[in-house]
Structures are given as structure tokens and as C-alpha cells.
mmCIF file of C-alpha atoms in Angstrom:
data_model
loop_
_atom_site.group_PDB
_atom_site.id
_atom_site.type_symbol
_atom_site.label_atom_id
_atom_site.label_comp_id
_atom_site.label_asym_id
_atom_site.label_seq_id
_atom_site.Cartn_x
_atom_site.Cartn_y
_atom_site.Cartn_z
ATOM 1 C CA UNK A 1 0.000 0.000 0.000
ATOM 2 C CA UNK A 2 1.340 3.483 -0.771
ATOM 3 C CA UNK A 3 2.632 5.259 2.298
ATOM 4 C CA UNK A 4 0.501 8.109 3.602
ATOM 5 C CA UNK A 5 1.497 11.513 2.362
ATOM 6 C CA UNK A 6 1.483 14.642 4.458
ATOM 7 C CA UNK A 7 -1.574 16.842 4.573
ATOM 8 C CA UNK A 8 -1.219 19.802 2.270
ATOM 9 C CA UNK A 9 -2.812 22.053 4.847
ATOM 10 C CA UNK A 10 0.526 23.783 5.204
ATOM 11 C CA UNK A 11 3.552 23.827 2.966
ATOM 12 C CA UNK A 12 5.693 23.447 6.072
ATOM 13 C CA UNK A 13 3.708 20.546 7.496
ATOM 14 C CA UNK A 14 5.694 17.458 8.422
ATOM 15 C CA UNK A 15 4.236 14.020 7.514
ATOM 16 C CA UNK A 16 2.292 12.580 10.422
ATOM 17 C CA UNK A 17 4.027 9.412 11.729
ATOM 18 C CA UNK A 18 1.197 6.919 11.347
ATOM 19 C CA UNK A 19 2.160 3.452 10.130
ATOM 20 C CA UNK A 20 0.178 2.519 6.999
ATOM 21 C CA UNK A 21 -1.120 -0.728 8.477
ATOM 22 C CA UNK A 22 -2.193 0.956 11.699
ATOM 23 C CA UNK A 23 -3.890 3.770 9.788
ATOM 24 C CA UNK A 24 -6.022 1.322 7.783
ATOM 25 C CA UNK A 25 -6.889 -0.788 10.847
ATOM 26 C CA UNK A 26 -8.023 2.217 12.877
ATOM 27 C CA UNK A 27 -9.958 3.672 9.949
ATOM 28 C CA UNK A 28 -11.700 0.337 9.394
ATOM 29 C CA UNK A 29 -12.776 0.118 13.042
ATOM 30 C CA UNK A 30 -13.911 3.736 13.209
ATOM 31 C CA UNK A 31 -15.883 3.623 9.958
ATOM 32 C CA UNK A 32 -17.351 0.235 10.948
ATOM 33 C CA UNK A 33 -19.052 1.815 13.946
ATOM 34 C CA UNK A 34 -21.881 2.936 11.670
ATOM 35 C CA UNK A 35 -22.799 -0.505 10.235
ATOM 36 C CA UNK A 36 -22.279 -2.084 13.653
ATOM 37 C CA UNK A 37 -24.769 0.396 15.110
ATOM 38 C CA UNK A 38 -27.366 -0.251 12.421
ATOM 39 C CA UNK A 39 -26.856 -3.850 11.293
ATOM 40 C CA UNK A 40 -26.284 -5.656 14.580
ATOM 41 C CA UNK A 41 -29.744 -4.976 15.968
ATOM 42 C CA UNK A 42 -31.741 -5.352 12.728
ATOM 43 C CA UNK A 43 -32.534 -9.064 13.238
ATOM 44 C CA UNK A 44 -33.915 -8.134 16.668
ATOM 45 C CA UNK A 45 -36.034 -5.222 15.422
ATOM 46 C CA UNK A 46 -39.370 -7.081 14.995
ATOM 47 C CA UNK A 47 -38.946 -8.770 18.412
ATOM 48 C CA UNK A 48 -37.907 -5.472 20.005
ATOM 49 C CA UNK A 49 -41.023 -3.815 18.605
ATOM 50 C CA UNK A 50 -43.297 -6.491 20.043
ATOM 51 C CA UNK A 51 -41.475 -6.588 23.399
ATOM 52 C CA UNK A 52 -41.890 -2.853 23.999
ATOM 53 C CA UNK A 53 -45.459 -2.795 22.671
ATOM 54 C CA UNK A 54 -44.556 -0.248 20.013
ATOM 55 C CA UNK A 55 -45.766 0.490 16.509
ATOM 56 C CA UNK A 56 -43.832 -0.113 13.301
ATOM 57 C CA UNK A 57 -43.418 3.644 12.877
ATOM 58 C CA UNK A 58 -41.832 3.856 16.353
ATOM 59 C CA UNK A 59 -39.515 0.992 15.477
ATOM 60 C CA UNK A 60 -38.378 2.871 12.374
ATOM 61 C CA UNK A 61 -37.545 5.853 14.605
ATOM 62 C CA UNK A 62 -34.917 3.802 16.462
ATOM 63 C CA UNK A 63 -33.022 3.809 13.175
ATOM 64 C CA UNK A 64 -34.055 7.042 11.456
ATOM 65 C CA UNK A 65 -33.733 9.218 14.604
ATOM 66 C CA UNK A 66 -30.265 7.780 15.195
ATOM 67 C CA UNK A 67 -29.250 8.688 11.662
ATOM 68 C CA UNK A 68 -30.786 12.163 11.833
ATOM 69 C CA UNK A 69 -28.789 12.878 15.010
ATOM 70 C CA UNK A 70 -25.746 11.353 13.328
ATOM 71 C CA UNK A 71 -26.091 13.588 10.290
ATOM 72 C CA UNK A 72 -26.847 16.848 12.098
ATOM 73 C CA UNK A 73 -24.157 16.379 14.744
ATOM 74 C CA UNK A 74 -21.486 16.204 12.076
ATOM 75 C CA UNK A 75 -22.022 19.910 11.411
ATOM 76 C CA UNK A 76 -20.830 20.470 14.979
ATOM 77 C CA UNK A 77 -18.036 17.909 15.140
ATOM 78 C CA UNK A 78 -16.424 18.765 11.804
ATOM 79 C CA UNK A 79 -15.351 22.322 12.677
ATOM 80 C CA UNK A 80 -14.307 21.193 16.167
ATOM 81 C CA UNK A 81 -11.965 18.621 14.648
ATOM 82 C CA UNK A 82 -10.458 21.273 12.351
ATOM 83 C CA UNK A 83 -9.886 23.519 15.366
ATOM 84 C CA UNK A 84 -8.702 21.084 18.063
ATOM 85 C CA UNK A 85 -7.513 18.080 16.062
ATOM 86 C CA UNK A 86 -8.926 14.637 15.291
ATOM 87 C CA UNK A 87 -7.725 12.727 18.358
ATOM 88 C CA UNK A 88 -9.500 14.689 21.145
ATOM 89 C CA UNK A 89 -12.795 14.718 19.245
ATOM 90 C CA UNK A 90 -12.496 10.980 18.618
ATOM 91 C CA UNK A 91 -11.963 10.319 22.318
ATOM 92 C CA UNK A 92 -14.991 12.391 23.301
ATOM 93 C CA UNK A 93 -17.161 10.755 20.632
ATOM 94 C CA UNK A 94 -16.201 7.184 21.462
ATOM 95 C CA UNK A 95 -16.622 7.773 25.206
ATOM 96 C CA UNK A 96 -20.092 9.287 24.754
ATOM 97 C CA UNK A 97 -21.086 6.497 22.351
ATOM 98 C CA UNK A 98 -20.107 3.833 24.893
ATOM 99 C CA UNK A 99 -22.311 5.421 27.567
ATOM 100 C CA UNK A 100 -25.246 5.849 25.178
ATOM 101 C CA UNK A 101 -24.938 2.193 24.144
ATOM 102 C CA UNK A 102 -25.386 1.119 27.755
ATOM 103 C CA UNK A 103 -28.464 3.331 28.020
ATOM 104 C CA UNK A 104 -29.939 1.794 24.861
ATOM 105 C CA UNK A 105 -29.374 -1.763 26.045
ATOM 106 C CA UNK A 106 -31.287 -1.198 29.285
ATOM 107 C CA UNK A 107 -34.000 1.209 28.055
ATOM 108 C CA UNK A 108 -37.345 0.157 29.607
ATOM 109 C CA UNK A 109 -39.583 1.798 26.993
ATOM 110 C CA UNK A 110 -39.543 2.687 23.316
ATOM 111 C CA UNK A 111 -39.403 6.456 23.849
ATOM 112 C CA UNK A 112 -36.285 6.099 26.023
ATOM 113 C CA UNK A 113 -34.736 3.703 23.527
ATOM 114 C CA UNK A 114 -35.259 6.274 20.760
ATOM 115 C CA UNK A 115 -33.666 8.938 22.985
ATOM 116 C CA UNK A 116 -30.599 6.824 23.726
ATOM 117 C CA UNK A 117 -30.288 5.802 20.087
ATOM 118 C CA UNK A 118 -30.332 9.482 19.139
ATOM 119 C CA UNK A 119 -27.501 10.087 21.618
ATOM 120 C CA UNK A 120 -25.615 7.200 20.025
ATOM 121 C CA UNK A 121 -26.064 8.812 16.641
ATOM 122 C CA UNK A 122 -24.794 12.189 17.826
ATOM 123 C CA UNK A 123 -21.675 10.596 19.332
ATOM 124 C CA UNK A 124 -21.145 8.442 16.258
ATOM 125 C CA UNK A 125 -21.020 11.643 14.214
ATOM 126 C CA UNK A 126 -17.755 12.626 15.917
ATOM 127 C CA UNK A 127 -16.205 9.250 15.166
ATOM 128 C CA UNK A 128 -17.096 9.051 11.478
ATOM 129 C CA UNK A 129 -16.320 12.721 10.722
ATOM 130 C CA UNK A 130 -12.851 12.326 12.203
ATOM 131 C CA UNK A 131 -12.251 9.038 10.391
ATOM 132 C CA UNK A 132 -13.051 10.567 6.997
ATOM 133 C CA UNK A 133 -11.013 13.689 7.797
ATOM 134 C CA UNK A 134 -8.030 11.518 8.801
ATOM 135 C CA UNK A 135 -8.031 10.102 5.268
ATOM 136 C CA UNK A 136 -7.707 13.631 3.866
ATOM 137 C CA UNK A 137 -4.999 14.428 6.442
ATOM 138 C CA UNK A 138 -2.882 11.543 5.210
ATOM 139 C CA UNK A 139 -3.662 11.089 1.513
ATOM 140 C CA UNK A 140 -4.341 12.966 -1.723
ATOM 141 C CA UNK A 141 -7.756 12.256 -3.369
ATOM 142 C CA UNK A 142 -6.740 9.303 -5.585
ATOM 143 C CA UNK A 143 -4.642 7.633 -2.887
ATOM 144 C CA UNK A 144 -7.405 8.511 -0.436
ATOM 145 C CA UNK A 145 -9.913 6.546 -2.519
ATOM 146 C CA UNK A 146 -7.576 3.536 -2.458
ATOM 147 C CA UNK A 147 -6.970 3.852 1.278
ATOM 148 C CA UNK A 148 -10.687 4.324 1.895
ATOM 149 C CA UNK A 149 -11.449 1.207 -0.139
ATOM 150 C CA UNK A 150 -9.036 -0.771 2.068
ATOM 151 C CA UNK A 151 -10.720 0.575 5.181
ATOM 152 C CA UNK A 152 -14.121 -0.263 3.694
ATOM 153 C CA UNK A 153 -12.881 -3.804 3.065
ATOM 154 C CA UNK A 154 -12.418 -4.073 6.826
ATOM 155 C CA UNK A 155 -15.850 -2.501 7.262
ATOM 156 C CA UNK A 156 -17.252 -5.174 4.946
ATOM 157 C CA UNK A 157 -15.784 -7.932 7.109
ATOM 158 C CA UNK A 158 -17.374 -6.404 10.199
ATOM 159 C CA UNK A 159 -20.694 -5.869 8.394
ATOM 160 C CA UNK A 160 -20.746 -9.511 7.284
ATOM 161 C CA UNK A 161 -20.478 -10.621 10.901
ATOM 162 C CA UNK A 162 -22.940 -8.116 12.375
ATOM 163 C CA UNK A 163 -26.289 -9.438 11.190
ATOM 164 C CA UNK A 164 -25.619 -13.142 11.899
ATOM 165 C CA UNK A 165 -24.186 -12.221 15.295
ATOM 166 C CA UNK A 166 -27.172 -9.999 16.015
ATOM 167 C CA UNK A 167 -29.535 -12.791 15.009
ATOM 168 C CA UNK A 168 -27.780 -15.314 17.249
ATOM 169 C CA UNK A 169 -27.581 -12.944 20.220
ATOM 170 C CA UNK A 170 -31.222 -11.925 19.976
ATOM 171 C CA UNK A 171 -32.364 -15.539 19.523
ATOM 172 C CA UNK A 172 -30.300 -16.884 22.438
ATOM 173 C CA UNK A 173 -30.183 -13.982 24.902
ATOM 174 C CA UNK A 174 -32.866 -11.524 23.755
ATOM 175 C CA UNK A 175 -32.780 -8.265 21.825
ATOM 176 C CA UNK A 176 -31.000 -6.355 24.608
ATOM 177 C CA UNK A 177 -27.907 -8.532 24.141
ATOM 178 C CA UNK A 178 -27.609 -7.329 20.549
ATOM 179 C CA UNK A 179 -27.601 -3.713 21.747
ATOM 180 C CA UNK A 180 -25.178 -4.481 24.574
ATOM 181 C CA UNK A 181 -22.682 -5.840 22.039
ATOM 182 C CA UNK A 182 -22.356 -2.282 20.686
ATOM 183 C CA UNK A 183 -20.938 -1.209 24.041
ATOM 184 C CA UNK A 184 -18.218 -3.840 23.858
ATOM 185 C CA UNK A 185 -17.230 -2.839 20.312
ATOM 186 C CA UNK A 186 -17.050 0.855 21.206
ATOM 187 C CA UNK A 187 -15.007 0.250 24.348
ATOM 188 C CA UNK A 188 -12.441 -1.851 22.464
ATOM 189 C CA UNK A 189 -12.156 0.755 19.702
ATOM 190 C CA UNK A 190 -11.740 3.513 22.280
ATOM 191 C CA UNK A 191 -8.881 1.594 23.895
ATOM 192 C CA UNK A 192 -7.127 1.201 20.538
ATOM 193 C CA UNK A 193 -7.382 4.935 19.788
ATOM 194 C CA UNK A 194 -6.132 5.882 23.251
ATOM 195 C CA UNK A 195 -3.124 3.580 23.024
ATOM 196 C CA UNK A 196 -2.086 3.745 19.387
ATOM 197 C CA UNK A 197 -3.524 6.602 17.301
ATOM 198 C CA UNK A 198 -1.558 9.877 17.306
ATOM 199 C CA UNK A 199 -2.891 13.190 16.080
ATOM 200 C CA UNK A 200 -3.010 13.261 12.249
ATOM 201 C CA UNK A 201 -3.908 16.905 11.612
ATOM 202 C CA UNK A 202 -0.626 18.577 10.683
ATOM 203 C CA UNK A 203 -1.851 22.116 11.328
ATOM 204 C CA UNK A 204 -4.902 23.059 13.395
ATOM 205 C CA UNK A 205 -6.993 25.977 12.201
ATOM 206 C CA UNK A 206 -7.371 28.426 15.124
ATOM 207 C CA UNK A 207 -10.008 30.343 13.171
ATOM 208 C CA UNK A 208 -12.173 27.318 12.440
ATOM 209 C CA UNK A 209 -14.880 28.093 15.041
ATOM 210 C CA UNK A 210 -15.191 31.819 14.426
ATOM 211 C CA UNK A 211 -18.657 32.465 12.960
ATOM 212 C CA UNK A 212 -17.408 34.449 9.964
ATOM 213 C CA UNK A 213 -14.719 31.869 9.193
ATOM 214 C CA UNK A 214 -17.114 28.970 9.661
ATOM 215 C CA UNK A 215 -19.732 30.547 7.408
ATOM 216 C CA UNK A 216 -17.092 31.270 4.781
ATOM 217 C CA UNK A 217 -15.850 27.683 4.923
ATOM 218 C CA UNK A 218 -19.359 26.250 4.577
ATOM 219 C CA UNK A 219 -20.023 28.489 1.593
ATOM 220 C CA UNK A 220 -16.695 27.526 0.018
ATOM 221 C CA UNK A 221 -17.584 23.849 0.277
ATOM 222 C CA UNK A 222 -21.204 24.265 -0.829
ATOM 223 C CA UNK A 223 -20.208 26.305 -3.867
ATOM 224 C CA UNK A 224 -17.967 23.529 -5.138
ATOM 225 C CA UNK A 225 -19.533 21.495 -7.990
ATOM 226 C CA UNK A 226 -17.023 18.737 -7.251
ATOM 227 C CA UNK A 227 -18.314 18.467 -3.677
ATOM 228 C CA UNK A 228 -21.918 18.276 -4.881
ATOM 229 C CA UNK A 229 -21.197 15.691 -7.573
ATOM 230 C CA UNK A 230 -19.538 13.288 -5.159
ATOM 231 C CA UNK A 231 -21.887 14.075 -2.253
ATOM 232 C CA UNK A 232 -24.945 13.294 -4.379
ATOM 233 C CA UNK A 233 -23.202 10.066 -5.335
ATOM 234 C CA UNK A 234 -22.673 9.044 -1.695
ATOM 235 C CA UNK A 235 -26.193 10.184 -0.788
ATOM 236 C CA UNK A 236 -27.778 8.051 -3.517
ATOM 237 C CA UNK A 237 -25.760 4.923 -2.777
ATOM 238 C CA UNK A 238 -26.439 5.251 0.950
ATOM 239 C CA UNK A 239 -30.119 5.834 0.146
ATOM 240 C CA UNK A 240 -30.298 2.419 -1.503
ATOM 241 C CA UNK A 241 -28.421 0.807 1.377
ATOM 242 C CA UNK A 242 -30.595 2.446 4.007
ATOM 243 C CA UNK A 243 -33.791 1.403 2.233
ATOM 244 C CA UNK A 244 -32.591 -2.188 2.564
ATOM 245 C CA UNK A 245 -31.508 -1.738 6.179
ATOM 246 C CA UNK A 246 -34.777 -0.136 7.287
ATOM 247 C CA UNK A 247 -37.205 -2.400 5.406
ATOM 248 C CA UNK A 248 -35.497 -5.759 4.979
ATOM 249 C CA UNK A 249 -36.032 -7.191 8.465
ATOM 250 C CA UNK A 250 -39.797 -6.695 8.183
ATOM 251 C CA UNK A 251 -39.920 -7.905 4.566
ATOM 252 C CA UNK A 252 -37.685 -10.952 4.927
ATOM 253 C CA UNK A 253 -38.915 -12.048 8.383
ATOM 254 C CA UNK A 254 -42.574 -11.001 8.492
ATOM 255 C CA UNK A 255 -43.460 -11.178 4.767
ATOM 256 C CA UNK A 256 -41.149 -13.846 3.318
ATOM 257 C CA UNK A 257 -41.013 -16.015 6.445
ATOM 258 C CA UNK A 258 -37.315 -16.226 7.290
ATOM 259 C CA UNK A 259 -36.154 -16.761 10.856
ATOM 260 C CA UNK A 260 -33.994 -14.115 12.526
ATOM 261 C CA UNK A 261 -30.927 -16.293 12.064
ATOM 262 C CA UNK A 262 -31.698 -16.891 8.378
ATOM 263 C CA UNK A 263 -32.224 -13.166 7.899
ATOM 264 C CA UNK A 264 -28.859 -12.565 9.535
ATOM 265 C CA UNK A 265 -27.242 -14.704 6.862
ATOM 266 C CA UNK A 266 -29.032 -12.754 4.127
ATOM 267 C CA UNK A 267 -27.482 -9.591 5.547
ATOM 268 C CA UNK A 268 -24.095 -11.262 5.788
ATOM 269 C CA UNK A 269 -24.233 -12.353 2.154
ATOM 270 C CA UNK A 270 -24.997 -8.767 1.104
ATOM 271 C CA UNK A 271 -21.975 -7.724 3.149
ATOM 272 C CA UNK A 272 -19.834 -10.195 1.195
ATOM 273 C CA UNK A 273 -20.932 -8.525 -2.049
ATOM 274 C CA UNK A 274 -19.994 -5.143 -0.601
ATOM 275 C CA UNK A 275 -16.673 -6.603 0.518
ATOM 276 C CA UNK A 276 -16.032 -7.728 -3.052
ATOM 277 C CA UNK A 277 -16.894 -4.246 -4.315
ATOM 278 C CA UNK A 278 -14.123 -2.696 -2.233
ATOM 279 C CA UNK A 279 -11.582 -5.080 -3.797
ATOM 280 C CA UNK A 280 -12.928 -4.361 -7.265
ATOM 281 C CA UNK A 281 -12.703 -0.644 -6.519
ATOM 282 C CA UNK A 282 -8.952 -0.786 -5.988
ATOM 283 C CA UNK A 283 -8.370 -2.721 -9.209
ATOM 284 C CA UNK A 284 -10.540 -0.362 -11.236
ATOM 285 C CA UNK A 285 -8.832 2.707 -9.796
ATOM 286 C CA UNK A 286 -5.433 1.411 -10.877
ATOM 287 C CA UNK A 287 -6.527 0.653 -14.444
ATOM 288 C CA UNK A 288 -9.214 3.261 -15.128
ATOM 289 C CA UNK A 289 -8.832 6.169 -12.704
ATOM 290 C CA UNK A 290 -11.445 7.705 -10.444
ATOM 291 C CA UNK A 291 -14.088 8.978 -12.886
ATOM 292 C CA UNK A 292 -14.311 5.889 -15.087
ATOM 293 C CA UNK A 293 -14.397 3.677 -11.990
ATOM 294 C CA UNK A 294 -17.464 5.562 -10.761
ATOM 295 C CA UNK A 295 -19.104 5.222 -14.195
ATOM 296 C CA UNK A 296 -18.601 1.437 -14.175
ATOM 297 C CA UNK A 297 -20.067 1.221 -10.679
ATOM 298 C CA UNK A 298 -23.094 3.197 -11.868
ATOM 299 C CA UNK A 299 -23.833 0.410 -14.341
ATOM 300 C CA UNK A 300 -23.616 -2.201 -11.583
ATOM 301 C CA UNK A 301 -26.010 -0.206 -9.394
ATOM 302 C CA UNK A 302 -28.564 0.283 -12.144
ATOM 303 C CA UNK A 303 -28.372 -3.372 -13.165
ATOM 304 C CA UNK A 304 -29.049 -4.519 -9.615
ATOM 305 C CA UNK A 305 -32.010 -2.193 -9.080
ATOM 306 C CA UNK A 306 -33.569 -2.961 -12.468
ATOM 307 C CA UNK A 307 -33.322 -6.729 -11.981
ATOM 308 C CA UNK A 308 -34.822 -6.463 -8.495
ATOM 309 C CA UNK A 309 -37.852 -4.594 -9.850
ATOM 310 C CA UNK A 310 -38.169 -7.035 -12.759
ATOM 311 C CA UNK A 311 -38.028 -10.154 -10.558
ATOM 312 C CA UNK A 312 -40.643 -8.749 -8.177
ATOM 313 C CA UNK A 313 -42.887 -7.692 -11.074
ATOM 314 C CA UNK A 314 -42.668 -11.213 -12.545
ATOM 315 C CA UNK A 315 -43.868 -12.609 -9.211
ATOM 316 C CA UNK A 316 -40.575 -14.256 -8.243
ATOM 317 C CA UNK A 317 -40.959 -13.158 -4.631
ATOM 318 C CA UNK A 318 -38.696 -15.607 -2.840
ATOM 319 C CA UNK A 319 -36.010 -14.574 -0.332
ATOM 320 C CA UNK A 320 -32.930 -15.618 -2.297
ATOM 321 C CA UNK A 321 -34.361 -14.602 -5.657
ATOM 322 C CA UNK A 322 -34.898 -11.063 -4.401
ATOM 323 C CA UNK A 323 -31.517 -10.789 -2.702
ATOM 324 C CA UNK A 324 -29.506 -11.865 -5.771
ATOM 325 C CA UNK A 325 -29.967 -8.576 -7.696
ATOM 326 C CA UNK A 326 -29.166 -6.652 -4.535
ATOM 327 C CA UNK A 327 -25.690 -8.186 -4.615
ATOM 328 C CA UNK A 328 -25.021 -6.153 -7.779
ATOM 329 C CA UNK A 329 -26.156 -3.000 -6.005
ATOM 330 C CA UNK A 330 -23.870 -3.757 -3.053
ATOM 331 C CA UNK A 331 -20.966 -4.464 -5.401
ATOM 332 C CA UNK A 332 -21.458 -0.953 -6.780
ATOM 333 C CA UNK A 333 -21.861 0.427 -3.273
ATOM 334 C CA UNK A 334 -18.412 -0.905 -2.383
ATOM 335 C CA UNK A 335 -17.042 1.276 -5.183
ATOM 336 C CA UNK A 336 -19.211 4.370 -4.824
ATOM 337 C CA UNK A 337 -18.623 4.993 -1.120
ATOM 338 C CA UNK A 338 -14.803 5.157 -1.040
ATOM 339 C CA UNK A 339 -14.669 7.077 -4.321
ATOM 340 C CA UNK A 340 -17.479 9.440 -3.324
ATOM 341 C CA UNK A 341 -16.261 10.220 0.172
ATOM 342 C CA UNK A 342 -12.673 10.767 -0.919
ATOM 343 C CA UNK A 343 -13.764 12.836 -3.923
ATOM 344 C CA UNK A 344 -16.056 15.082 -1.881
ATOM 345 C CA UNK A 345 -13.230 15.984 0.513
ATOM 346 C CA UNK A 346 -10.510 16.199 -2.119
ATOM 347 C CA UNK A 347 -10.704 19.951 -2.909
ATOM 348 C CA UNK A 348 -10.592 20.937 0.792
ATOM 349 C CA UNK A 349 -7.316 19.944 2.481
ATOM 350 C CA UNK A 350 -7.691 22.783 5.027
ATOM 351 C CA UNK A 351 -11.372 22.177 5.717
ATOM 352 C CA UNK A 352 -11.665 18.390 5.566
ATOM 353 C CA UNK A 353 -13.659 18.312 8.811
ATOM 354 C CA UNK A 354 -16.306 20.714 7.503
ATOM 355 C CA UNK A 355 -16.485 19.007 4.104
ATOM 356 C CA UNK A 356 -16.793 15.604 5.802
ATOM 357 C CA UNK A 357 -19.557 16.941 8.047
ATOM 358 C CA UNK A 358 -21.573 18.393 5.174
ATOM 359 C CA UNK A 359 -21.165 15.231 3.115
ATOM 360 C CA UNK A 360 -22.268 13.053 6.018
ATOM 361 C CA UNK A 361 -25.165 15.347 6.893
ATOM 362 C CA UNK A 362 -26.568 15.078 3.368
ATOM 363 C CA UNK A 363 -26.450 11.285 3.516
ATOM 364 C CA UNK A 364 -28.201 11.144 6.862
ATOM 365 C CA UNK A 365 -30.906 13.654 5.933
ATOM 366 C CA UNK A 366 -31.737 11.413 2.987
ATOM 367 C CA UNK A 367 -31.804 8.401 5.324
ATOM 368 C CA UNK A 368 -34.151 10.167 7.756
ATOM 369 C CA UNK A 369 -36.533 11.009 4.922
ATOM 370 C CA UNK A 370 -36.431 7.414 3.683
ATOM 371 C CA UNK A 371 -37.155 6.122 7.200
ATOM 372 C CA UNK A 372 -40.232 8.342 7.451
ATOM 373 C CA UNK A 373 -41.421 7.239 4.026
ATOM 374 C CA UNK A 374 -40.954 3.551 4.834
ATOM 375 C CA UNK A 375 -42.742 3.909 8.177
ATOM 376 C CA UNK A 376 -45.860 4.906 6.222
ATOM 377 C CA UNK A 377 -45.389 2.568 3.247
ATOM 378 C CA UNK A 378 -44.506 -0.804 4.796
ATOM 379 C CA UNK A 379 -47.710 -2.680 4.031
ATOM 380 C CA UNK A 380 -46.959 -6.384 4.313
ATOM 381 C CA UNK A 381 -45.612 -6.642 0.741
ATOM 382 C CA UNK A 382 -42.133 -6.513 -0.804
ATOM 383 C CA UNK A 383 -42.867 -3.403 -2.864
ATOM 384 C CA UNK A 384 -41.641 -0.629 -0.543
ATOM 385 C CA UNK A 385 -38.243 -2.340 -0.437
ATOM 386 C CA UNK A 386 -38.167 -3.069 -4.170
ATOM 387 C CA UNK A 387 -39.353 0.357 -5.307
ATOM 388 C CA UNK A 388 -37.002 2.194 -2.954
ATOM 389 C CA UNK A 389 -33.902 0.355 -4.137
ATOM 390 C CA UNK A 390 -34.987 0.653 -7.761
ATOM 391 C CA UNK A 391 -35.364 4.427 -7.414
ATOM 392 C CA UNK A 392 -31.949 4.961 -5.828
ATOM 393 C CA UNK A 393 -30.214 2.731 -8.358
ATOM 394 C CA UNK A 394 -31.565 4.931 -11.154
ATOM 395 C CA UNK A 395 -30.428 8.104 -9.365
ATOM 396 C CA UNK A 396 -26.993 6.557 -8.834
ATOM 397 C CA UNK A 397 -26.549 5.778 -12.493
ATOM 398 C CA UNK A 398 -27.570 9.280 -13.549
ATOM 399 C CA UNK A 399 -25.209 10.955 -11.068
ATOM 400 C CA UNK A 400 -22.343 8.600 -11.954
ATOM 401 C CA UNK A 401 -22.671 9.170 -15.697
ATOM 402 C CA UNK A 402 -23.373 12.912 -15.692
ATOM 403 C CA UNK A 403 -22.421 15.030 -12.676
ATOM 404 C CA UNK A 404 -19.366 13.045 -11.604
ATOM 405 C CA UNK A 405 -18.019 12.890 -15.152
ATOM 406 C CA UNK A 406 -18.436 16.653 -15.613
ATOM 407 C CA UNK A 407 -17.429 17.948 -12.193
ATOM 408 C CA UNK A 408 -15.500 15.083 -10.576
ATOM 409 C CA UNK A 409 -12.085 16.430 -11.564
ATOM 410 C CA UNK A 410 -11.687 19.835 -9.836
ATOM 411 C CA UNK A 411 -9.069 20.862 -12.410
ATOM 412 C CA UNK A 412 -11.566 20.398 -15.237
ATOM 413 C CA UNK A 413 -14.764 21.429 -13.463
ATOM 414 C CA UNK A 414 -16.385 24.583 -14.848
ATOM 415 C CA UNK A 415 -16.043 27.571 -12.521
#
């Protein structure tokens, strides 16, 4: 793997002494906190809903409220990490997440569970913002996409294990055990950061929190067509993923009749496809560069969504028949996310925290809207899941083939 390069935040900045292997391991664990938080408890979601006597709409809030808090909090954490550095914000975020995880595991009612899950989301925002900003601290955009794909390979391994583990824990020990496992993961990650991760930001920005500076930085990022092209890409690919996360447990367990353990293996198999996408991403980047790699992934995404709609329309509504096309979507997702997140931050070496926060906020606002839509549309059929993924696959293809190709290279983007 290419060695990390110094942040270009300052011409006089000295390369941060982070070993390449350690950097990828820590990034993988930090970025994996998001799928661990969402995927591990999904097999337990129907049982959790029944246990707390809640409605399906309330159950959706345990996921969508978490992601709304996650997205909005990034607007706060991003500038803080530019001002004070990545390490202190990571420590605060991981510590708060660990406490909120304990609260979630022992919540006696649905409203308190939603509250604790929202606190988890807010703390998770600090972790993921800093992880993405660390990539920009250490790498240029193309190398950042490769490094991010390696970290997402680790994320894929974790994601593959989450749903089966969540299914086993909830089946053997109850749904609270699945939530308690989040506490263990966060505590172990916190220990690794405390012991082994140095500060990666070569030069802190003492002006980062001043209102005029902050407003100017936000406007600088939001005026960038490159930022918007890649952020819409990440928003669309996460929209398809979140549609599956929010609807699949009800569709596959309650509609298609799988057990929680069987559903866990469906989730794991989708994680394997995503895992493969991160490997494919690195090979495509070497041979085709960033923009063409995104275009190829757009074809994979559209193919997966179109086949899913076609199979459902033909009446082939069986669990494994409907998950097969989704593997194509997840293969594309394994390419879109590292390329999109690295590309969105690429033009902003001195404001990576703010750019990361805005990019993440857009993804989570889309997820919150999808959660609200699904809460009203889940009707005991497969169609909310199928139509949602089909829609986002079409959006992905359009963004990949138009906006990213036109604006994805900042040197060629029109002013």
C-alpha cells in the first residue's frame, strides 16, 4: 500500500508518523461503527417492537432518529476537529457512544430507547467525521480513494459478521444482548485509539470556530460542484443501502417467512458482495482512474435495481431470488462509497472536517426522509423495499454518468 502523504494544509507541514497498516486498521474500526450500530440490531427489530409494545413507525424511529442525530451532529463535530484536532474529538465521541450504548441496552420503553439511540447517533457523528477527515490528512484524493477502499474492506468484514451475530444474540439472549454488544465494540475501539492513534492533523486551524470563518468555509464547500457531484453520489448509494436496512427485516422475516438467524445470513451475504466491491474498486482505480471507476459502478447499481424490480414484477418473490440482484447494487456500493467520500473531501485539504460533516449530513438527511417514508409505506408486501432500491439505483446511475463525469475532476470542473 502506498505510504501516507502529508496533509497539504501547510507547505511546512511534516508528515504525520502513522504506520500505513495501523492507519487502515483504525480507519476500518472507526468507519465500521456505523454498520455495527445499524446492522447488529436489525434481526432483533421485529422482536424489540413487540417486546416494547410499540408500533412499526416507532420501530423505524430507532433507526431514522439515530441517523438524523448522526447527520446533524457532524455539522458540529467537523469544525471542532479542524480547530482542536482529530484525536481529542475521537476520544470524546467514542466515550459518549459507549455510555449511550449502555443506556440503549437497558432502556425500559420505546421512547427512552429512541432517545438513547439518538444520543448514540450524535456521538457516532464525531467518530465518522474524524475518520473521513483523517483520510484527507494523510492522503491525496486518488490515494485517499484507495486507502478508503481498504478501510471499507475491513468494514465489509465487520458488516458480514454483524447481522448473523445480532440474530444469534437476539435468539439466544434476547434483543438487549444485541444492543449491549455495541458497548463492547465501542469500548475496544476507544482503547485502541487511546493507546495507538496519534494526532493526524498537521496544522490546526485556530479560526475554524469563528462564525465568519465557519460561514465562509461552509459556503466555500457548498459552492464547489465537485463536492456536490460526489456528495450526491454518496447520498444516492447510501439511500439504496438504508432502504434495505430499514425495510429488509420486516420484509424478509414477516413477509417472506425467514427466521432471525436466516435473515442474519441474508445480511451477511450482502456484506460479502460489498466486501467484493471494495476489492474491485482498488483494481478499477489502478486501471481506469477515479471517474471511469465511478461510471462502471453506476452500471452495476442500475443493473441490480432494475433486476430487483423485474423479478418482483414477474412474481418471483422468494427470499434468495430477491436478494440476488441486490448483490449487484452492493458491489457498486463498495465502489461508490470510497470514491465518493474521498472525492467530496478532495478539494478541501484545510477544511476536511467541515467538508466531511456536510457530506455526512446530506447522507443522513436522505436516510431520515427514507425512514419516514418507509414507516408509512410498509404494508406487508415486498414493494416498498423493491421500489425504494430501484429508485436509488436509477439516481446513482444518472449521477455517476453525468455530474461526476463533468465535475468530478476539480481541475476540469467549470467555474
